[in-house]
Protein backbone atom coordinates (compact mmCIF):
# COMPACT_ATOMS: atom_id res chain seq x y z
CA UNK A 1 0.00 0.00 0.00
CA UNK A 2 1.21 3.50 -0.83
CA UNK A 3 1.17 5.70 2.25
CA UNK A 4 0.55 9.41 1.67
CA UNK A 5 1.90 11.83 4.27
CA UNK A 6 0.86 15.47 4.33
CA UNK A 7 2.53 18.37 6.09
CA UNK A 8 1.95 20.46 8.02
CA UNK A 9 -1.10 19.19 9.86
CA UNK A 10 -2.34 22.74 10.30
CA UNK A 11 -1.25 25.86 8.44
CA UNK A 12 -2.11 29.25 9.91
CA UNK A 13 -2.08 32.06 7.37
CA UNK A 14 -3.71 35.41 6.75
CA UNK A 15 -5.96 36.33 3.82
CA UNK A 16 -3.87 37.50 0.89
CA UNK A 17 -0.87 35.43 1.92
CA UNK A 18 0.61 32.49 0.08
CA UNK A 19 0.13 28.96 1.38
CA UNK A 20 2.19 25.93 0.44
CA UNK A 21 1.06 22.43 1.39
CA UNK A 22 3.17 19.31 1.00
CA UNK A 23 2.38 15.68 0.24
CA UNK A 24 4.85 12.82 0.21
CA UNK A 25 4.26 9.31 -1.13
CA UNK A 26 5.96 6.23 0.33
CA UNK A 27 6.73 5.08 -3.22
CA UNK A 28 6.60 6.73 -6.58
CA UNK A 29 3.16 7.64 -7.88
CA UNK A 30 4.52 9.31 -11.02
CA UNK A 31 2.26 12.31 -11.64
CA UNK A 32 -0.90 10.47 -10.61
CA UNK A 33 -1.59 12.73 -7.68
CA UNK A 34 -4.75 14.70 -6.94
CA UNK A 35 -5.69 17.38 -4.42
CA UNK A 36 -9.12 17.84 -2.89
CA UNK A 37 -10.63 20.64 -0.84
CA UNK A 38 -13.18 19.95 1.89
CA UNK A 39 -15.20 22.57 3.72
CA UNK A 40 -17.11 21.83 6.95
CA UNK A 41 -20.20 19.73 6.36
CA UNK A 42 -19.41 19.22 2.69
CA UNK A 43 -18.04 16.45 0.56
CA UNK A 44 -14.53 16.91 -0.82
CA UNK A 45 -14.13 18.65 -4.16
CA UNK A 46 -11.48 17.83 -6.76
CA UNK A 47 -9.02 20.71 -7.19
CA UNK A 48 -5.97 19.36 -8.99
CA UNK A 49 -5.21 16.17 -10.88
CA UNK A 50 -2.17 14.91 -12.72
CA UNK A 51 -0.20 16.72 -10.00
CA UNK A 52 -0.60 20.10 -11.71
CA UNK A 53 -3.80 20.31 -13.78
CA UNK A 54 -6.63 22.33 -12.31
CA UNK A 55 -10.06 20.74 -12.40
CA UNK A 56 -12.90 22.51 -14.14
CA UNK A 57 -13.83 25.78 -12.49
CA UNK A 58 -10.88 25.90 -10.08
CA UNK A 59 -9.33 29.39 -9.81
CA UNK A 60 -5.83 30.01 -11.09
CA UNK A 61 -4.57 30.88 -7.61
CA UNK A 62 -4.45 27.11 -6.97
CA UNK A 63 -1.43 25.40 -8.45
CA UNK A 64 0.13 22.00 -8.00
CA UNK A 65 3.60 20.67 -8.60
CA UNK A 66 5.91 17.75 -8.14
CA UNK A 67 6.26 14.18 -9.35
CA UNK A 68 7.42 10.84 -8.07
CA UNK A 69 7.15 11.08 -4.30
CA UNK A 70 7.12 14.81 -3.49
CA UNK A 71 4.23 17.14 -4.27
CA UNK A 72 3.03 20.60 -3.37
CA UNK A 73 -0.20 22.53 -3.52
CA UNK A 74 0.19 26.30 -3.55
CA UNK A 75 -2.53 28.85 -3.01
CA UNK A 76 -1.02 32.09 -4.24
CA UNK A 77 -3.23 34.61 -2.41
CA UNK A 78 -5.59 33.12 0.13
CA UNK A 79 -9.20 34.14 -0.04
CA UNK A 80 -11.59 33.64 2.86
CA UNK A 81 -13.31 30.81 1.02
CA UNK A 82 -10.01 28.90 0.79
CA UNK A 83 -9.82 28.21 4.50
CA UNK A 84 -10.59 24.51 4.53
CA UNK A 85 -9.12 21.02 4.71
CA UNK A 86 -6.96 19.79 1.86
CA UNK A 87 -6.21 16.17 1.01
CA UNK A 88 -3.86 14.61 -1.46
CA UNK A 89 -4.67 11.28 -3.10
CA UNK A 90 -2.60 8.95 -5.23
CA UNK A 91 -4.16 7.03 -8.09
CA UNK A 92 -1.07 5.45 -9.56
CA UNK A 93 -0.75 2.32 -7.49
CA UNK A 94 -4.23 0.93 -7.91
CA UNK A 95 -6.38 -0.77 -6.88
CA UNK A 96 -5.64 1.12 -3.70
CA UNK A 97 -6.59 4.75 -4.02
CA UNK A 98 -5.17 6.22 -0.81
CA UNK A 99 -5.47 9.66 0.74
CA UNK A 100 -3.15 11.69 2.90
CA UNK A 101 -4.30 12.58 6.39
CA UNK A 102 -5.09 16.16 5.42
CA UNK A 103 -3.84 19.69 6.06
CA UNK A 104 -6.10 22.25 7.67
CA UNK A 105 -5.63 25.79 6.39
CA UNK A 106 -6.85 28.22 9.02
CA UNK A 107 -6.77 31.93 9.68
CA UNK B 1 -24.79 15.97 -14.72
CA UNK B 2 -23.85 12.99 -12.61
CA UNK B 3 -25.36 12.89 -9.11
CA UNK B 4 -24.92 10.38 -6.33
CA UNK B 5 -27.02 9.94 -3.22
CA UNK B 6 -26.31 7.72 -0.23
CA UNK B 7 -29.12 6.11 1.74
CA UNK B 8 -29.38 3.78 4.69
CA UNK B 9 -29.77 3.64 8.47
CA UNK B 10 -28.05 6.31 10.50
CA UNK B 11 -27.70 4.09 13.56
CA UNK B 12 -26.31 0.57 13.69
CA UNK B 13 -25.77 -1.60 16.75
CA UNK B 14 -22.33 -3.00 17.56
CA UNK B 15 -21.60 -6.40 15.96
CA UNK B 16 -24.32 -5.87 13.36
CA UNK B 17 -23.95 -5.15 9.63
CA UNK B 18 -23.92 -1.64 8.21
CA UNK B 19 -25.74 -1.44 4.88
CA UNK B 20 -25.71 1.59 2.58
CA UNK B 21 -26.86 2.17 -0.96
CA UNK B 22 -25.72 4.76 -3.46
CA UNK B 23 -28.12 5.78 -6.21
CA UNK B 24 -26.57 7.15 -9.38
CA UNK B 25 -28.48 9.58 -11.59
CA UNK B 26 -27.62 11.78 -14.53
CA UNK B 27 -25.30 9.16 -15.98
CA UNK B 28 -24.95 5.45 -16.56
CA UNK B 29 -23.67 3.10 -13.87
CA UNK B 30 -22.82 0.77 -16.78
CA UNK B 31 -20.27 3.21 -18.14
CA UNK B 32 -16.96 1.52 -18.88
CA UNK B 33 -15.23 4.82 -18.05
CA UNK B 34 -16.13 4.79 -14.38
CA UNK B 35 -15.45 2.94 -11.21
CA UNK B 36 -17.69 3.52 -8.21
CA UNK B 37 -16.28 3.95 -4.74
CA UNK B 38 -17.03 4.15 -1.06
CA UNK B 39 -15.02 6.44 1.23
CA UNK B 40 -15.54 7.18 4.90
CA UNK B 41 -14.53 9.91 7.30
CA UNK B 42 -14.67 9.39 11.07
CA UNK B 43 -15.67 12.52 13.00
CA UNK B 44 -12.81 15.00 12.99
CA UNK B 45 -10.55 12.69 11.01
CA UNK B 46 -9.37 12.17 7.46
CA UNK B 47 -10.66 10.28 4.45
CA UNK B 48 -10.35 6.51 4.19
CA UNK B 49 -10.92 4.59 0.98
CA UNK B 50 -13.17 1.60 1.71
CA UNK B 51 -13.51 -0.07 -1.65
CA UNK B 52 -14.39 0.33 -5.30
CA UNK B 53 -16.38 -1.49 -7.91
CA UNK B 54 -16.54 -1.69 -11.67
CA UNK B 55 -19.90 -2.00 -13.41
CA UNK B 56 -19.03 -5.59 -14.33
CA UNK B 57 -19.04 -6.43 -10.64
CA UNK B 58 -15.28 -6.56 -10.17
CA UNK B 59 -14.45 -5.24 -6.72
CA UNK B 60 -11.39 -3.83 -4.96
CA UNK B 61 -11.24 -3.52 -1.20
CA UNK B 62 -9.07 -1.73 1.34
CA UNK B 63 -6.93 -4.54 2.79
CA UNK B 64 -7.56 -3.28 6.32
CA UNK B 65 -11.32 -3.77 5.89
CA UNK B 66 -11.41 -6.54 3.32
CA UNK B 67 -12.60 -9.28 5.64
CA UNK B 68 -15.71 -7.30 6.58
CA UNK B 69 -16.69 -5.59 3.31
CA UNK B 70 -18.98 -6.50 0.48
CA UNK B 71 -19.62 -4.03 -2.35
CA UNK B 72 -22.11 -4.94 -5.04
CA UNK B 73 -23.95 -3.35 -7.95
CA UNK B 74 -27.53 -3.46 -9.17
CA UNK B 75 -27.40 -2.01 -12.66
CA UNK B 76 -31.17 -2.33 -13.12
CA UNK B 77 -31.66 0.16 -10.30
CA UNK B 78 -28.54 2.23 -11.06
CA UNK B 79 -27.32 1.54 -7.54
CA UNK B 80 -24.29 0.16 -5.80
CA UNK B 81 -24.14 -0.94 -2.20
CA UNK B 82 -21.83 -1.34 0.75
CA UNK B 83 -22.12 -3.90 3.52
CA UNK B 84 -19.72 -3.72 6.46
CA UNK B 85 -20.08 -6.52 8.97
CA UNK B 86 -19.26 -6.80 12.69
CA UNK B 87 -19.22 -3.05 13.21
CA UNK B 88 -17.77 -1.35 16.26
CA UNK B 89 -17.69 2.25 17.45
CA UNK B 90 -14.57 2.72 15.31
CA UNK B 91 -16.78 2.38 12.23
CA UNK B 92 -18.75 5.50 13.15
CA UNK B 93 -18.18 7.89 10.27
CA UNK B 94 -19.64 9.88 7.45
CA UNK B 95 -19.84 7.49 4.52
CA UNK B 96 -19.52 8.88 1.00
CA UNK B 97 -20.10 7.26 -2.33
CA UNK B 98 -18.27 8.67 -5.33
CA UNK B 99 -17.67 8.15 -9.00
CA UNK B 100 -14.11 7.47 -10.02
CA UNK B 101 -12.83 8.51 -13.42
CA UNK B 102 -9.32 7.24 -14.16
CA UNK B 103 -8.75 6.93 -10.42
CA UNK B 104 -10.01 10.40 -9.54
CA UNK B 105 -12.99 10.93 -7.29
CA UNK B 106 -14.75 13.40 -9.54
CA UNK B 107 -18.29 13.37 -8.18
CA UNK B 108 -19.34 12.76 -4.60
CA UNK B 109 -22.56 12.12 -2.76
CA UNK B 110 -23.41 14.45 0.09
CA UNK B 111 -22.40 11.82 2.65
CA UNK B 112 -24.38 10.08 5.34
CA UNK B 113 -23.45 9.81 9.01
CA UNK B 114 -23.58 6.31 10.42
CA UNK B 115 -23.26 5.95 14.17
CA UNK B 116 -22.48 2.63 15.76
CA UNK B 117 -24.07 2.51 19.19
CA UNK B 118 -26.31 0.30 21.24
PDB file of C-alpha atoms in Angstrom:
ATOM      1  CA  UNK A   1       0.000   0.000   0.000  1.00  0.00           C
ATOM      2  CA  UNK A   2       1.210   3.496  -0.834  1.00  0.00           C
ATOM      3  CA  UNK A   3       1.168   5.702   2.249  1.00  0.00           C
ATOM      4  CA  UNK A   4       0.551   9.408   1.668  1.00  0.00           C
ATOM      5  CA  UNK A   5       1.904  11.830   4.270  1.00  0.00           C
ATOM      6  CA  UNK A   6       0.864  15.474   4.330  1.00  0.00           C
ATOM      7  CA  UNK A   7       2.525  18.369   6.092  1.00  0.00           C
ATOM      8  CA  UNK A   8       1.952  20.462   8.022  1.00  0.00           C
ATOM      9  CA  UNK A   9      -1.102  19.191   9.863  1.00  0.00           C
ATOM     10  CA  UNK A  10      -2.338  22.739  10.302  1.00  0.00           C
ATOM     11  CA  UNK A  11      -1.248  25.859   8.444  1.00  0.00           C
ATOM     12  CA  UNK A  12      -2.111  29.250   9.914  1.00  0.00           C
ATOM     13  CA  UNK A  13      -2.078  32.057   7.369  1.00  0.00           C
ATOM     14  CA  UNK A  14      -3.714  35.410   6.751  1.00  0.00           C
ATOM     15  CA  UNK A  15      -5.964  36.332   3.815  1.00  0.00           C
ATOM     16  CA  UNK A  16      -3.869  37.499   0.886  1.00  0.00           C
ATOM     17  CA  UNK A  17      -0.865  35.425   1.925  1.00  0.00           C
ATOM     18  CA  UNK A  18       0.612  32.490   0.076  1.00  0.00           C
ATOM     19  CA  UNK A  19       0.134  28.957   1.380  1.00  0.00           C
ATOM     20  CA  UNK A  20       2.187  25.933   0.444  1.00  0.00           C
ATOM     21  CA  UNK A  21       1.056  22.431   1.388  1.00  0.00           C
ATOM     22  CA  UNK A  22       3.169  19.307   1.004  1.00  0.00           C
ATOM     23  CA  UNK A  23       2.383  15.685   0.241  1.00  0.00           C
ATOM     24  CA  UNK A  24       4.851  12.818   0.211  1.00  0.00           C
ATOM     25  CA  UNK A  25       4.262   9.306  -1.135  1.00  0.00           C
ATOM     26  CA  UNK A  26       5.956   6.229   0.326  1.00  0.00           C
ATOM     27  CA  UNK A  27       6.728   5.075  -3.220  1.00  0.00           C
ATOM     28  CA  UNK A  28       6.600   6.726  -6.584  1.00  0.00           C
ATOM     29  CA  UNK A  29       3.163   7.641  -7.880  1.00  0.00           C
ATOM     30  CA  UNK A  30       4.525   9.309 -11.021  1.00  0.00           C
ATOM     31  CA  UNK A  31       2.256  12.312 -11.642  1.00  0.00           C
ATOM     32  CA  UNK A  32      -0.898  10.470 -10.610  1.00  0.00           C
ATOM     33  CA  UNK A  33      -1.590  12.731  -7.675  1.00  0.00           C
ATOM     34  CA  UNK A  34      -4.748  14.703  -6.936  1.00  0.00           C
ATOM     35  CA  UNK A  35      -5.690  17.378  -4.416  1.00  0.00           C
ATOM     36  CA  UNK A  36      -9.124  17.841  -2.891  1.00  0.00           C
ATOM     37  CA  UNK A  37     -10.629  20.644  -0.838  1.00  0.00           C
ATOM     38  CA  UNK A  38     -13.175  19.947   1.895  1.00  0.00           C
ATOM     39  CA  UNK A  39     -15.199  22.571   3.721  1.00  0.00           C
ATOM     40  CA  UNK A  40     -17.109  21.831   6.950  1.00  0.00           C
ATOM     41  CA  UNK A  41     -20.202  19.727   6.362  1.00  0.00           C
ATOM     42  CA  UNK A  42     -19.409  19.222   2.687  1.00  0.00           C
ATOM     43  CA  UNK A  43     -18.037  16.449   0.560  1.00  0.00           C
ATOM     44  CA  UNK A  44     -14.530  16.905  -0.820  1.00  0.00           C
ATOM     45  CA  UNK A  45     -14.131  18.654  -4.162  1.00  0.00           C
ATOM     46  CA  UNK A  46     -11.483  17.832  -6.758  1.00  0.00           C
ATOM     47  CA  UNK A  47      -9.025  20.713  -7.190  1.00  0.00           C
ATOM     48  CA  UNK A  48      -5.975  19.356  -8.992  1.00  0.00           C
ATOM     49  CA  UNK A  49      -5.205  16.165 -10.884  1.00  0.00           C
ATOM     50  CA  UNK A  50      -2.171  14.914 -12.720  1.00  0.00           C
ATOM     51  CA  UNK A  51      -0.198  16.723  -9.998  1.00  0.00           C
ATOM     52  CA  UNK A  52      -0.597  20.097 -11.705  1.00  0.00           C
ATOM     53  CA  UNK A  53      -3.799  20.312 -13.784  1.00  0.00           C
ATOM     54  CA  UNK A  54      -6.631  22.334 -12.311  1.00  0.00           C
ATOM     55  CA  UNK A  55     -10.059  20.739 -12.402  1.00  0.00           C
ATOM     56  CA  UNK A  56     -12.905  22.509 -14.140  1.00  0.00           C
ATOM     57  CA  UNK A  57     -13.826  25.777 -12.486  1.00  0.00           C
ATOM     58  CA  UNK A  58     -10.879  25.903 -10.080  1.00  0.00           C
ATOM     59  CA  UNK A  59      -9.330  29.392  -9.808  1.00  0.00           C
ATOM     60  CA  UNK A  60      -5.833  30.014 -11.094  1.00  0.00           C
ATOM     61  CA  UNK A  61      -4.572  30.879  -7.608  1.00  0.00           C
ATOM     62  CA  UNK A  62      -4.453  27.115  -6.968  1.00  0.00           C
ATOM     63  CA  UNK A  63      -1.428  25.397  -8.446  1.00  0.00           C
ATOM     64  CA  UNK A  64       0.130  22.000  -8.003  1.00  0.00           C
ATOM     65  CA  UNK A  65       3.604  20.674  -8.603  1.00  0.00           C
ATOM     66  CA  UNK A  66       5.912  17.748  -8.143  1.00  0.00           C
ATOM     67  CA  UNK A  67       6.264  14.184  -9.353  1.00  0.00           C
ATOM     68  CA  UNK A  68       7.415  10.839  -8.069  1.00  0.00           C
ATOM     69  CA  UNK A  69       7.147  11.085  -4.305  1.00  0.00           C
ATOM     70  CA  UNK A  70       7.123  14.812  -3.493  1.00  0.00           C
ATOM     71  CA  UNK A  71       4.226  17.136  -4.275  1.00  0.00           C
ATOM     72  CA  UNK A  72       3.032  20.599  -3.366  1.00  0.00           C
ATOM     73  CA  UNK A  73      -0.204  22.531  -3.517  1.00  0.00           C
ATOM     74  CA  UNK A  74       0.189  26.301  -3.548  1.00  0.00           C
ATOM     75  CA  UNK A  75      -2.533  28.854  -3.010  1.00  0.00           C
ATOM     76  CA  UNK A  76      -1.024  32.094  -4.235  1.00  0.00           C
ATOM     77  CA  UNK A  77      -3.234  34.610  -2.410  1.00  0.00           C
ATOM     78  CA  UNK A  78      -5.591  33.120   0.126  1.00  0.00           C
ATOM     79  CA  UNK A  79      -9.198  34.138  -0.039  1.00  0.00           C
ATOM     80  CA  UNK A  80     -11.586  33.643   2.865  1.00  0.00           C
ATOM     81  CA  UNK A  81     -13.311  30.806   1.016  1.00  0.00           C
ATOM     82  CA  UNK A  82     -10.011  28.902   0.785  1.00  0.00           C
ATOM     83  CA  UNK A  83      -9.821  28.210   4.500  1.00  0.00           C
ATOM     84  CA  UNK A  84     -10.594  24.511   4.533  1.00  0.00           C
ATOM     85  CA  UNK A  85      -9.121  21.025   4.709  1.00  0.00           C
ATOM     86  CA  UNK A  86      -6.959  19.788   1.857  1.00  0.00           C
ATOM     87  CA  UNK A  87      -6.213  16.170   1.013  1.00  0.00           C
ATOM     88  CA  UNK A  88      -3.860  14.611  -1.459  1.00  0.00           C
ATOM     89  CA  UNK A  89      -4.674  11.284  -3.099  1.00  0.00           C
ATOM     90  CA  UNK A  90      -2.604   8.951  -5.233  1.00  0.00           C
ATOM     91  CA  UNK A  91      -4.163   7.027  -8.090  1.00  0.00           C
ATOM     92  CA  UNK A  92      -1.068   5.451  -9.562  1.00  0.00           C
ATOM     93  CA  UNK A  93      -0.753   2.316  -7.487  1.00  0.00           C
ATOM     94  CA  UNK A  94      -4.229   0.930  -7.905  1.00  0.00           C
ATOM     95  CA  UNK A  95      -6.375  -0.765  -6.877  1.00  0.00           C
ATOM     96  CA  UNK A  96      -5.635   1.118  -3.703  1.00  0.00           C
ATOM     97  CA  UNK A  97      -6.591   4.753  -4.025  1.00  0.00           C
ATOM     98  CA  UNK A  98      -5.173   6.215  -0.810  1.00  0.00           C
ATOM     99  CA  UNK A  99      -5.473   9.661   0.739  1.00  0.00           C
ATOM    100  CA  UNK A 100      -3.148  11.687   2.897  1.00  0.00           C
ATOM    101  CA  UNK A 101      -4.302  12.579   6.386  1.00  0.00           C
ATOM    102  CA  UNK A 102      -5.089  16.160   5.415  1.00  0.00           C
ATOM    103  CA  UNK A 103      -3.845  19.691   6.057  1.00  0.00           C
ATOM    104  CA  UNK A 104      -6.101  22.254   7.666  1.00  0.00           C
ATOM    105  CA  UNK A 105      -5.625  25.790   6.392  1.00  0.00           C
ATOM    106  CA  UNK A 106      -6.854  28.216   9.017  1.00  0.00           C
ATOM    107  CA  UNK A 107      -6.770  31.926   9.678  1.00  0.00           C
TER     108      UNK A 107
ATOM    109  CA  UNK B   1     -24.785  15.971 -14.722  1.00  0.00           C
ATOM    110  CA  UNK B   2     -23.845  12.992 -12.614  1.00  0.00           C
ATOM    111  CA  UNK B   3     -25.361  12.893  -9.115  1.00  0.00           C
ATOM    112  CA  UNK B   4     -24.922  10.380  -6.334  1.00  0.00           C
ATOM    113  CA  UNK B   5     -27.018   9.941  -3.217  1.00  0.00           C
ATOM    114  CA  UNK B   6     -26.311   7.721  -0.230  1.00  0.00           C
ATOM    115  CA  UNK B   7     -29.119   6.109   1.742  1.00  0.00           C
ATOM    116  CA  UNK B   8     -29.381   3.776   4.693  1.00  0.00           C
ATOM    117  CA  UNK B   9     -29.768   3.637   8.468  1.00  0.00           C
ATOM    118  CA  UNK B  10     -28.050   6.311  10.499  1.00  0.00           C
ATOM    119  CA  UNK B  11     -27.698   4.093  13.555  1.00  0.00           C
ATOM    120  CA  UNK B  12     -26.310   0.570  13.691  1.00  0.00           C
ATOM    121  CA  UNK B  13     -25.770  -1.605  16.752  1.00  0.00           C
ATOM    122  CA  UNK B  14     -22.331  -3.004  17.561  1.00  0.00           C
ATOM    123  CA  UNK B  15     -21.596  -6.398  15.965  1.00  0.00           C
ATOM    124  CA  UNK B  16     -24.320  -5.869  13.356  1.00  0.00           C
ATOM    125  CA  UNK B  17     -23.945  -5.147   9.632  1.00  0.00           C
ATOM    126  CA  UNK B  18     -23.919  -1.642   8.211  1.00  0.00           C
ATOM    127  CA  UNK B  19     -25.740  -1.436   4.876  1.00  0.00           C
ATOM    128  CA  UNK B  20     -25.710   1.588   2.580  1.00  0.00           C
ATOM    129  CA  UNK B  21     -26.859   2.167  -0.961  1.00  0.00           C
ATOM    130  CA  UNK B  22     -25.722   4.764  -3.461  1.00  0.00           C
ATOM    131  CA  UNK B  23     -28.123   5.776  -6.214  1.00  0.00           C
ATOM    132  CA  UNK B  24     -26.575   7.149  -9.385  1.00  0.00           C
ATOM    133  CA  UNK B  25     -28.480   9.581 -11.593  1.00  0.00           C
ATOM    134  CA  UNK B  26     -27.618  11.783 -14.534  1.00  0.00           C
ATOM    135  CA  UNK B  27     -25.305   9.159 -15.984  1.00  0.00           C
ATOM    136  CA  UNK B  28     -24.951   5.446 -16.559  1.00  0.00           C
ATOM    137  CA  UNK B  29     -23.673   3.100 -13.874  1.00  0.00           C
ATOM    138  CA  UNK B  30     -22.822   0.774 -16.778  1.00  0.00           C
ATOM    139  CA  UNK B  31     -20.266   3.215 -18.144  1.00  0.00           C
ATOM    140  CA  UNK B  32     -16.963   1.524 -18.884  1.00  0.00           C
ATOM    141  CA  UNK B  33     -15.231   4.818 -18.046  1.00  0.00           C
ATOM    142  CA  UNK B  34     -16.127   4.795 -14.381  1.00  0.00           C
ATOM    143  CA  UNK B  35     -15.455   2.939 -11.209  1.00  0.00           C
ATOM    144  CA  UNK B  36     -17.691   3.518  -8.206  1.00  0.00           C
ATOM    145  CA  UNK B  37     -16.280   3.946  -4.736  1.00  0.00           C
ATOM    146  CA  UNK B  38     -17.034   4.153  -1.056  1.00  0.00           C
ATOM    147  CA  UNK B  39     -15.023   6.438   1.229  1.00  0.00           C
ATOM    148  CA  UNK B  40     -15.543   7.176   4.904  1.00  0.00           C
ATOM    149  CA  UNK B  41     -14.526   9.907   7.300  1.00  0.00           C
ATOM    150  CA  UNK B  42     -14.667   9.392  11.074  1.00  0.00           C
ATOM    151  CA  UNK B  43     -15.674  12.519  13.005  1.00  0.00           C
ATOM    152  CA  UNK B  44     -12.806  15.003  12.991  1.00  0.00           C
ATOM    153  CA  UNK B  45     -10.545  12.685  11.009  1.00  0.00           C
ATOM    154  CA  UNK B  46      -9.372  12.166   7.458  1.00  0.00           C
ATOM    155  CA  UNK B  47     -10.661  10.282   4.450  1.00  0.00           C
ATOM    156  CA  UNK B  48     -10.349   6.509   4.185  1.00  0.00           C
ATOM    157  CA  UNK B  49     -10.922   4.586   0.975  1.00  0.00           C
ATOM    158  CA  UNK B  50     -13.168   1.596   1.708  1.00  0.00           C
ATOM    159  CA  UNK B  51     -13.515  -0.069  -1.649  1.00  0.00           C
ATOM    160  CA  UNK B  52     -14.388   0.329  -5.298  1.00  0.00           C
ATOM    161  CA  UNK B  53     -16.383  -1.491  -7.906  1.00  0.00           C
ATOM    162  CA  UNK B  54     -16.540  -1.690 -11.674  1.00  0.00           C
ATOM    163  CA  UNK B  55     -19.899  -1.998 -13.410  1.00  0.00           C
ATOM    164  CA  UNK B  56     -19.030  -5.586 -14.329  1.00  0.00           C
ATOM    165  CA  UNK B  57     -19.042  -6.425 -10.639  1.00  0.00           C
ATOM    166  CA  UNK B  58     -15.279  -6.560 -10.173  1.00  0.00           C
ATOM    167  CA  UNK B  59     -14.451  -5.241  -6.715  1.00  0.00           C
ATOM    168  CA  UNK B  60     -11.394  -3.825  -4.961  1.00  0.00           C
ATOM    169  CA  UNK B  61     -11.239  -3.524  -1.204  1.00  0.00           C
ATOM    170  CA  UNK B  62      -9.075  -1.734   1.343  1.00  0.00           C
ATOM    171  CA  UNK B  63      -6.928  -4.543   2.789  1.00  0.00           C
ATOM    172  CA  UNK B  64      -7.563  -3.285   6.321  1.00  0.00           C
ATOM    173  CA  UNK B  65     -11.315  -3.765   5.887  1.00  0.00           C
ATOM    174  CA  UNK B  66     -11.412  -6.535   3.321  1.00  0.00           C
ATOM    175  CA  UNK B  67     -12.602  -9.279   5.642  1.00  0.00           C
ATOM    176  CA  UNK B  68     -15.709  -7.301   6.581  1.00  0.00           C
ATOM    177  CA  UNK B  69     -16.692  -5.594   3.310  1.00  0.00           C
ATOM    178  CA  UNK B  70     -18.980  -6.502   0.478  1.00  0.00           C
ATOM    179  CA  UNK B  71     -19.618  -4.032  -2.347  1.00  0.00           C
ATOM    180  CA  UNK B  72     -22.113  -4.941  -5.037  1.00  0.00           C
ATOM    181  CA  UNK B  73     -23.953  -3.351  -7.951  1.00  0.00           C
ATOM    182  CA  UNK B  74     -27.528  -3.464  -9.170  1.00  0.00           C
ATOM    183  CA  UNK B  75     -27.398  -2.015 -12.657  1.00  0.00           C
ATOM    184  CA  UNK B  76     -31.170  -2.327 -13.119  1.00  0.00           C
ATOM    185  CA  UNK B  77     -31.659   0.164 -10.297  1.00  0.00           C
ATOM    186  CA  UNK B  78     -28.541   2.229 -11.059  1.00  0.00           C
ATOM    187  CA  UNK B  79     -27.320   1.544  -7.536  1.00  0.00           C
ATOM    188  CA  UNK B  80     -24.290   0.162  -5.802  1.00  0.00           C
ATOM    189  CA  UNK B  81     -24.142  -0.938  -2.203  1.00  0.00           C
ATOM    190  CA  UNK B  82     -21.833  -1.343   0.753  1.00  0.00           C
ATOM    191  CA  UNK B  83     -22.116  -3.901   3.520  1.00  0.00           C
ATOM    192  CA  UNK B  84     -19.720  -3.723   6.458  1.00  0.00           C
ATOM    193  CA  UNK B  85     -20.077  -6.521   8.974  1.00  0.00           C
ATOM    194  CA  UNK B  86     -19.257  -6.798  12.686  1.00  0.00           C
ATOM    195  CA  UNK B  87     -19.218  -3.052  13.209  1.00  0.00           C
ATOM    196  CA  UNK B  88     -17.767  -1.350  16.260  1.00  0.00           C
ATOM    197  CA  UNK B  89     -17.690   2.253  17.453  1.00  0.00           C
ATOM    198  CA  UNK B  90     -14.575   2.717  15.312  1.00  0.00           C
ATOM    199  CA  UNK B  91     -16.782   2.381  12.226  1.00  0.00           C
ATOM    200  CA  UNK B  92     -18.751   5.503  13.155  1.00  0.00           C
ATOM    201  CA  UNK B  93     -18.183   7.888  10.275  1.00  0.00           C
ATOM    202  CA  UNK B  94     -19.640   9.883   7.448  1.00  0.00           C
ATOM    203  CA  UNK B  95     -19.843   7.489   4.522  1.00  0.00           C
ATOM    204  CA  UNK B  96     -19.521   8.878   1.004  1.00  0.00           C
ATOM    205  CA  UNK B  97     -20.099   7.256  -2.328  1.00  0.00           C
ATOM    206  CA  UNK B  98     -18.267   8.672  -5.327  1.00  0.00           C
ATOM    207  CA  UNK B  99     -17.665   8.150  -9.002  1.00  0.00           C
ATOM    208  CA  UNK B 100     -14.112   7.465 -10.019  1.00  0.00           C
ATOM    209  CA  UNK B 101     -12.831   8.513 -13.421  1.00  0.00           C
ATOM    210  CA  UNK B 102      -9.316   7.244 -14.163  1.00  0.00           C
ATOM    211  CA  UNK B 103      -8.750   6.926 -10.423  1.00  0.00           C
ATOM    212  CA  UNK B 104     -10.008  10.399  -9.541  1.00  0.00           C
ATOM    213  CA  UNK B 105     -12.992  10.931  -7.285  1.00  0.00           C
ATOM    214  CA  UNK B 106     -14.746  13.403  -9.545  1.00  0.00           C
ATOM    215  CA  UNK B 107     -18.287  13.370  -8.182  1.00  0.00           C
ATOM    216  CA  UNK B 108     -19.339  12.758  -4.601  1.00  0.00           C
ATOM    217  CA  UNK B 109     -22.564  12.122  -2.763  1.00  0.00           C
ATOM    218  CA  UNK B 110     -23.407  14.453   0.088  1.00  0.00           C
ATOM    219  CA  UNK B 111     -22.400  11.818   2.651  1.00  0.00           C
ATOM    220  CA  UNK B 112     -24.377  10.075   5.344  1.00  0.00           C
ATOM    221  CA  UNK B 113     -23.448   9.815   9.015  1.00  0.00           C
ATOM    222  CA  UNK B 114     -23.581   6.310  10.416  1.00  0.00           C
ATOM    223  CA  UNK B 115     -23.260   5.950  14.172  1.00  0.00           C
ATOM    224  CA  UNK B 116     -22.478   2.631  15.765  1.00  0.00           C
ATOM    225  CA  UNK B 117     -24.071   2.506  19.187  1.00  0.00           C
ATOM    226  CA  UNK B 118     -26.306   0.299  21.243  1.00  0.00           C
TER     227      UNK B 118
END
